[in-house]
Amino acid sequence: MATKEDNLKAIISHAKEYGFVFQSSEIYDGLSAVYDYGQMGAELKKNIKEYWWKAMVNMHENIVGIDSAIFMHPTTWKASGHVDAFSDPLIDNKDSKKRYRADVLIEEHIEKIRLKIEKDVAKGIKRFGDDFDEEQFKATNPNVLRNQTKIDDINARFKAAMDDDNLTGIKILIKDLEIACPVSGSKNWTDVKQFNLMFSTEIGAVADSANTIYLRPETAQGIFVNYLNVQKSGRMKIPFGIAQIGKAFRNEIVARQFIFRMREFEQMEMQFFVRPGEEMKWYEYWKEARLKWHLSLGISKENYRFHDHVKLAHYANAATDIEFNFPMGFKELEGIHSRTDFDLKQHEKFSGKKLQYFDPEINESYVPFVVETSVGLDRTFLAILSAAFTEEKLDNDTSRIVLKLPIFLAPVKVAIMPLTRKDGLPEKARDVLDLLKFDYNCQYDEKDSPGKRYRRQDAIGTPYCVMIDHQTLEDNTVTIRDRDTMEQERVVITKIEAILKNKLDIREVLS
Ligand code: ATP
């Protein structure tokens, strides 16, 4: 049976073979945790961005989008707390010389205990069938209770150590839990150190510390510093949101999981500005709305779960992650944070400018509270790609690899193929291409047998293949082949556009 690692390997090699994702600077042996999107990947990524933008900006009257610069005034990062506190606790294994995030080692240990609980629950379901009451079982089963207490104790010790910046406490916890290095198997650990994740460089010709600027580690601050500009120029009334898609950079300690953890990546963020005291209502609203967005991609519900933060970031009063069942297990896909008025207040303090809003409904001025939704574009890409990647056995004892992507996200929407390269079929096929290319990303393919061409399109997730054959020359009809059912339907050329329009309509998905 294929393991999860095999599955990830198969996805990585498929992504390379078909032009989705390449290792950056591969001819120089690559750059660790940096990736390039190829011809198919760039299309898929663009389509995901557009879909997010449509759902967040176009579908909400009170959300607008901006595009702020990557470089920002260095004081921004002092104000936001990133210069002092944007760090991860790192630990090295002395035998394997591998570096880890101490918090991730602890989280993975907790996950193992949680899986034991899940196993016990599964046994219970098997034993009691329809009569099984999961809540009661979890509240009474001694094994489950013991394991849950273990998890709670670890979480409490971890939180206390992180809150006090007690790095020795974290090392002791790792020792007490007998966590071993997955590579060397040894428990021979260094002390835990804090490591700032921001990349810095110099602006202008003179290199001195006064000219140090940072590559932004999150896009959010570009929204905060523009909050008043947007509010005033757009005459926005609270509650309202500002969205943005853009690159962020983090000098990640551990970078071994393909595009899941990159040093240069893209975020799709939205900051929602609300009246103080109403933030929890909006936090709940956005939790639900964002999960709904993910589910609208057609991936089944069991692949998602919420994970509330035990240790809150310095700016948050509530935070949760939407986790996805990636090929390497459940991991964070999106963060939803109630950021209070922390950021705007800090920017007021450091800039000396007022960032208040006059609320005409209650006749009061205040610094708004903020609820943030922040999803990684690359992680969304990986989630979609891994859920779509399917190896299918066919009736005739062969198999195919097909990317069952949501059709509105597919890089190529229609492949246009003449059955043969003669008898005027290529010319006719190009006429069809000319008809469709203004509205859809099409691919023209005349090489190899139809079967091979269909497989190639399956492998990149093209939902429809239009075949032009000799009958087309007689009666202007073509066949349209459906990627998922592999069924072919004969239709007149003039109808293709209407059929595609209907199949690619995202009204229902978005509403
Ligand atoms: P993690 O705990 O996995 O490091 P985080 O909690 O630091 O993530 P946030 O600061 O909440 O992440 O960033 C919001 C989103 O940005 C994440 O949910 C994730 O999808 C994405 N993201 C963060 N870091 C990376 C990265 N190194 N590579 C790719 N995507 C990332």
PDB file of N, CA and C in Angstrom, residues 162-219:
ATOM      1  N   MET A 162       6.199  29.169  26.819  1.00  0.00           N
ATOM      2  CA  MET A 162       6.241  30.163  25.741  1.00  0.00           C
ATOM      3  C   MET A 162       5.870  31.552  26.276  1.00  0.00           C
ATOM      4  N   ASP A 163       4.842  31.588  27.139  1.00  0.00           N
ATOM      5  CA  ASP A 163       4.414  32.883  27.684  1.00  0.00           C
ATOM      6  C   ASP A 163       5.540  33.554  28.461  1.00  0.00           C
ATOM      7  N   ASP A 164       6.336  32.740  29.181  1.00  0.00           N
ATOM      8  CA  ASP A 164       7.421  33.314  30.002  1.00  0.00           C
ATOM      9  C   ASP A 164       8.730  33.404  29.225  1.00  0.00           C
ATOM     10  N   ASP A 165       8.682  33.066  27.937  1.00  0.00           N
ATOM     11  CA  ASP A 165       9.916  33.045  27.139  1.00  0.00           C
ATOM     12  C   ASP A 165      10.964  32.149  27.804  1.00  0.00           C
ATOM     13  N   ASN A 166      10.475  31.056  28.370  1.00  0.00           N
ATOM     14  CA  ASN A 166      11.328  30.155  29.138  1.00  0.00           C
ATOM     15  C   ASN A 166      11.827  29.037  28.206  1.00  0.00           C
ATOM     16  N   LEU A 167      12.930  29.304  27.515  1.00  0.00           N
ATOM     17  CA  LEU A 167      13.420  28.352  26.518  1.00  0.00           C
ATOM     18  C   LEU A 167      13.950  27.076  27.172  1.00  0.00           C
ATOM     19  N   THR A 168      14.472  27.205  28.404  1.00  0.00           N
ATOM     20  CA  THR A 168      14.940  26.007  29.117  1.00  0.00           C
ATOM     21  C   THR A 168      13.747  25.102  29.406  1.00  0.00           C
ATOM     22  N   GLY A 169      12.638  25.716  29.770  1.00  0.00           N
ATOM     23  CA  GLY A 169      11.420  24.945  30.066  1.00  0.00           C
ATOM     24  C   GLY A 169      10.985  24.134  28.848  1.00  0.00           C
ATOM     25  N   ILE A 170      11.148  24.713  27.664  1.00  0.00           N
ATOM     26  CA  ILE A 170      10.747  23.996  26.442  1.00  0.00           C
ATOM     27  C   ILE A 170      11.683  22.814  26.204  1.00  0.00           C
ATOM     28  N   LYS A 171      12.977  23.040  26.466  1.00  0.00           N
ATOM     29  CA  LYS A 171      13.921  21.925  26.295  1.00  0.00           C
ATOM     30  C   LYS A 171      13.597  20.799  27.283  1.00  0.00           C
ATOM     31  N   ILE A 172      13.300  21.173  28.524  1.00  0.00           N
ATOM     32  CA  ILE A 172      12.977  20.148  29.531  1.00  0.00           C
ATOM     33  C   ILE A 172      11.721  19.370  29.100  1.00  0.00           C
ATOM     34  N   LEU A 173      10.761  20.099  28.546  1.00  0.00           N
ATOM     35  CA  LEU A 173       9.530  19.428  28.088  1.00  0.00           C
ATOM     36  C   LEU A 173       9.871  18.400  26.992  1.00  0.00           C
ATOM     37  N   ILE A 174      10.715  18.802  26.048  1.00  0.00           N
ATOM     38  CA  ILE A 174      11.106  17.875  24.968  1.00  0.00           C
ATOM     39  C   ILE A 174      11.816  16.653  25.544  1.00  0.00           C
ATOM     40  N   LYS A 175      12.645  16.883  26.546  1.00  0.00           N
ATOM     41  CA  LYS A 175      13.351  15.763  27.208  1.00  0.00           C
ATOM     42  C   LYS A 175      12.360  14.868  27.935  1.00  0.00           C
ATOM     43  N   ASP A 176      11.453  15.501  28.715  1.00  0.00           N
ATOM     44  CA  ASP A 176      10.486  14.725  29.508  1.00  0.00           C
ATOM     45  C   ASP A 176       9.584  13.875  28.611  1.00  0.00           C
ATOM     46  N   LEU A 177       9.267  14.428  27.439  1.00  0.00           N
ATOM     47  CA  LEU A 177       8.369  13.677  26.535  1.00  0.00           C
ATOM     48  C   LEU A 177       9.144  12.617  25.745  1.00  0.00           C
ATOM     49  N   GLU A 178      10.451  12.617  25.965  1.00  0.00           N
ATOM     50  CA  GLU A 178      11.338  11.656  25.282  1.00  0.00           C
ATOM     51  C   GLU A 178      11.200  11.738  23.766  1.00  0.00           C
ATOM     52  N   ILE A 179      11.141  12.964  23.269  1.00  0.00           N
ATOM     53  CA  ILE A 179      11.028  13.155  21.816  1.00  0.00           C
ATOM     54  C   ILE A 179      12.397  12.879  21.182  1.00  0.00           C
ATOM     55  N   ALA A 180      12.386  12.036  20.169  1.00  0.00           N
ATOM     56  CA  ALA A 180      13.643  11.685  19.506  1.00  0.00           C
ATOM     57  C   ALA A 180      13.694  12.302  18.121  1.00  0.00           C
ATOM     58  N   CYS A 181      14.892  12.534  17.627  1.00  0.00           N
ATOM     59  CA  CYS A 181      15.057  13.080  16.274  1.00  0.00           C
ATOM     60  C   CYS A 181      14.602  12.022  15.265  1.00  0.00           C
ATOM     61  N   PRO A 182      13.699  12.381  14.346  1.00  0.00           N
ATOM     62  CA  PRO A 182      13.211  11.377  13.385  1.00  0.00           C
ATOM     63  C   PRO A 182      14.320  10.841  12.479  1.00  0.00           C
ATOM     64  N   VAL A 183      15.430  11.597  12.354  1.00  0.00           N
ATOM     65  CA  VAL A 183      16.505  11.150  11.460  1.00  0.00           C
ATOM     66  C   VAL A 183      17.492  10.249  12.196  1.00  0.00           C
ATOM     67  N   SER A 184      18.032  10.728  13.337  1.00  0.00           N
ATOM     68  CA  SER A 184      19.063   9.931  14.032  1.00  0.00           C
ATOM     69  C   SER A 184      18.444   9.012  15.080  1.00  0.00           C
ATOM     70  N   GLY A 185      17.223   9.307  15.487  1.00  0.00           N
ATOM     71  CA  GLY A 185      16.595   8.515  16.541  1.00  0.00           C
ATOM     72  C   GLY A 185      17.136   8.876  17.926  1.00  0.00           C
ATOM     73  N   SER A 186      18.031   9.873  18.016  1.00  0.00           N
ATOM     74  CA  SER A 186      18.631  10.177  19.324  1.00  0.00           C
ATOM     75  C   SER A 186      17.889  11.313  20.025  1.00  0.00           C
ATOM     76  N   LYS A 187      18.116  11.398  21.356  1.00  0.00           N
ATOM     77  CA  LYS A 187      17.475  12.463  22.137  1.00  0.00           C
ATOM     78  C   LYS A 187      18.533  13.456  22.608  1.00  0.00           C
ATOM     79  N   ASN A 188      19.592  13.560  21.818  1.00  0.00           N
ATOM     80  CA  ASN A 188      20.731  14.395  22.154  1.00  0.00           C
ATOM     81  C   ASN A 188      20.526  15.793  21.553  1.00  0.00           C
ATOM     82  N   TRP A 189      19.843  16.666  22.330  1.00  0.00           N
ATOM     83  CA  TRP A 189      19.422  17.963  21.793  1.00  0.00           C
ATOM     84  C   TRP A 189      20.289  19.111  22.304  1.00  0.00           C
ATOM     85  N   THR A 190      20.421  20.155  21.481  1.00  0.00           N
ATOM     86  CA  THR A 190      21.058  21.401  21.948  1.00  0.00           C
ATOM     87  C   THR A 190      20.037  22.179  22.774  1.00  0.00           C
ATOM     88  N   ASP A 191      20.468  23.330  23.316  1.00  0.00           N
ATOM     89  CA  ASP A 191      19.499  24.212  23.969  1.00  0.00           C
ATOM     90  C   ASP A 191      18.576  24.811  22.908  1.00  0.00           C
ATOM     91  N   VAL A 192      17.448  25.335  23.382  1.00  0.00           N
ATOM     92  CA  VAL A 192      16.511  25.984  22.456  1.00  0.00           C
ATOM     93  C   VAL A 192      16.908  27.466  22.311  1.00  0.00           C
ATOM     94  N   LYS A 193      16.914  27.941  21.057  1.00  0.00           N
ATOM     95  CA  LYS A 193      17.250  29.362  20.825  1.00  0.00           C
ATOM     96  C   LYS A 193      16.121  30.023  20.038  1.00  0.00           C
ATOM     97  N   GLN A 194      15.955  31.330  20.226  1.00  0.00           N
ATOM     98  CA  GLN A 194      14.970  32.040  19.397  1.00  0.00           C
ATOM     99  C   GLN A 194      15.661  32.498  18.111  1.00  0.00           C
ATOM    100  N   PHE A 195      14.938  32.410  17.002  1.00  0.00           N
ATOM    101  CA  PHE A 195      15.528  32.738  15.706  1.00  0.00           C
ATOM    102  C   PHE A 195      14.564  33.641  14.954  1.00  0.00           C
ATOM    103  N   ASN A 196      15.002  34.888  14.654  1.00  0.00           N
ATOM    104  CA  ASN A 196      14.101  35.816  13.961  1.00  0.00           C
ATOM    105  C   ASN A 196      13.974  35.425  12.487  1.00  0.00           C
ATOM    106  N   LEU A 197      12.738  35.410  12.012  1.00  0.00           N
ATOM    107  CA  LEU A 197      12.469  34.868  10.672  1.00  0.00           C
ATOM    108  C   LEU A 197      12.518  35.912   9.555  1.00  0.00           C
ATOM    109  N   MET A 198      12.759  37.187   9.931  1.00  0.00           N
ATOM    110  CA  MET A 198      12.700  38.213   8.880  1.00  0.00           C
ATOM    111  C   MET A 198      13.991  38.300   8.078  1.00  0.00           C
ATOM    112  N   PHE A 199      13.870  38.444   6.768  1.00  0.00           N
ATOM    113  CA  PHE A 199      15.020  38.694   5.899  1.00  0.00           C
ATOM    114  C   PHE A 199      15.259  40.203   5.904  1.00  0.00           C
ATOM    115  N   SER A 200      16.525  40.598   5.933  1.00  0.00           N
ATOM    116  CA  SER A 200      16.771  42.040   5.851  1.00  0.00           C
ATOM    117  C   SER A 200      17.722  42.342   4.697  1.00  0.00           C
ATOM    118  N   THR A 201      17.663  43.559   4.255  1.00  0.00           N
ATOM    119  CA  THR A 201      18.588  44.026   3.220  1.00  0.00           C
ATOM    120  C   THR A 201      18.767  45.535   3.400  1.00  0.00           C
ATOM    121  N   GLU A 202      19.571  46.161   2.550  1.00  0.00           N
ATOM    122  CA  GLU A 202      19.760  47.609   2.705  1.00  0.00           C
ATOM    123  C   GLU A 202      19.103  48.352   1.553  1.00  0.00           C
ATOM    124  N   ILE A 203      18.582  49.501   1.878  1.00  0.00           N
ATOM    125  CA  ILE A 203      17.994  50.325   0.826  1.00  0.00           C
ATOM    126  C   ILE A 203      18.964  51.470   0.531  1.00  0.00           C
ATOM    127  N   GLY A 204      19.093  51.835  -0.743  1.00  0.00           N
ATOM    128  CA  GLY A 204      19.981  52.919  -1.122  1.00  0.00           C
ATOM    129  C   GLY A 204      21.426  52.455  -1.238  1.00  0.00           C
ATOM    130  N   ALA A 205      22.329  53.416  -1.521  1.00  0.00           N
ATOM    131  CA  ALA A 205      23.707  53.062  -1.852  1.00  0.00           C
ATOM    132  C   ALA A 205      24.584  52.826  -0.627  1.00  0.00           C
ATOM    133  N   VAL A 206      24.242  53.455   0.491  1.00  0.00           N
ATOM    134  CA  VAL A 206      25.109  53.332   1.662  1.00  0.00           C
ATOM    135  C   VAL A 206      24.609  52.201   2.561  1.00  0.00           C
ATOM    136  N   ALA A 207      25.532  51.269   2.843  1.00  0.00           N
ATOM    137  CA  ALA A 207      25.108  50.158   3.695  1.00  0.00           C
ATOM    138  C   ALA A 207      25.451  50.464   5.144  1.00  0.00           C
ATOM    139  N   ASP A 208      24.496  50.969   5.883  1.00  0.00           N
ATOM    140  CA  ASP A 208      24.689  51.019   7.336  1.00  0.00           C
ATOM    141  C   ASP A 208      23.355  50.665   7.988  1.00  0.00           C
ATOM    142  N   SER A 209      23.393  50.464   9.297  1.00  0.00           N
ATOM    143  CA  SER A 209      22.212  49.862   9.914  1.00  0.00           C
ATOM    144  C   SER A 209      20.972  50.750   9.798  1.00  0.00           C
ATOM    145  N   ALA A 210      21.204  52.072   9.624  1.00  0.00           N
ATOM    146  CA  ALA A 210      20.046  52.959   9.503  1.00  0.00           C
ATOM    147  C   ALA A 210      19.274  52.671   8.223  1.00  0.00           C
ATOM    148  N   ASN A 211      19.941  52.022   7.253  1.00  0.00           N
ATOM    149  CA  ASN A 211      19.284  51.752   5.979  1.00  0.00           C
ATOM    150  C   ASN A 211      18.702  50.342   5.883  1.00  0.00           C
ATOM    151  N   THR A 212      18.731  49.626   6.989  1.00  0.00           N
ATOM    152  CA  THR A 212      18.217  48.250   6.955  1.00  0.00           C
ATOM    153  C   THR A 212      16.719  48.246   6.744  1.00  0.00           C
ATOM    154  N   ILE A 213      16.294  47.493   5.729  1.00  0.00           N
ATOM    155  CA  ILE A 213      14.846  47.275   5.595  1.00  0.00           C
ATOM    156  C   ILE A 213      14.596  45.780   5.488  1.00  0.00           C
ATOM    157  N   TYR A 214      13.321  45.423   5.666  1.00  0.00           N
ATOM    158  CA  TYR A 214      12.971  44.008   5.719  1.00  0.00           C
ATOM    159  C   TYR A 214      12.107  43.618   4.526  1.00  0.00           C
ATOM    160  N   LEU A 215      12.225  42.378   4.133  1.00  0.00           N
ATOM    161  CA  LEU A 215      11.247  41.836   3.184  1.00  0.00           C
ATOM    162  C   LEU A 215      10.041  41.459   4.034  1.00  0.00           C
ATOM    163  N   ARG A 216       8.870  41.923   3.681  1.00  0.00           N
ATOM    164  CA  ARG A 216       7.732  41.738   4.593  1.00  0.00           C
ATOM    165  C   ARG A 216       7.488  40.254   4.906  1.00  0.00           C
ATOM    166  N   PRO A 217       7.297  39.928   6.180  1.00  0.00           N
ATOM    167  CA  PRO A 217       7.005  38.536   6.550  1.00  0.00           C
ATOM    168  C   PRO A 217       5.504  38.237   6.507  1.00  0.00           C
ATOM    169  N   GLU A 218       4.684  39.257   6.308  1.00  0.00           N
ATOM    170  CA  GLU A 218       3.233  39.063   6.137  1.00  0.00           C
ATOM    171  C   GLU A 218       2.718  40.266   5.358  1.00  0.00           C
ATOM    172  N   THR A 219       1.616  40.073   4.648  1.00  0.00           N
ATOM    173  CA  THR A 219       1.102  41.192   3.848  1.00  0.00           C
ATOM    174  C   THR A 219       0.237  42.133   4.688  1.00  0.00           C
TER     175      THR A 219
END
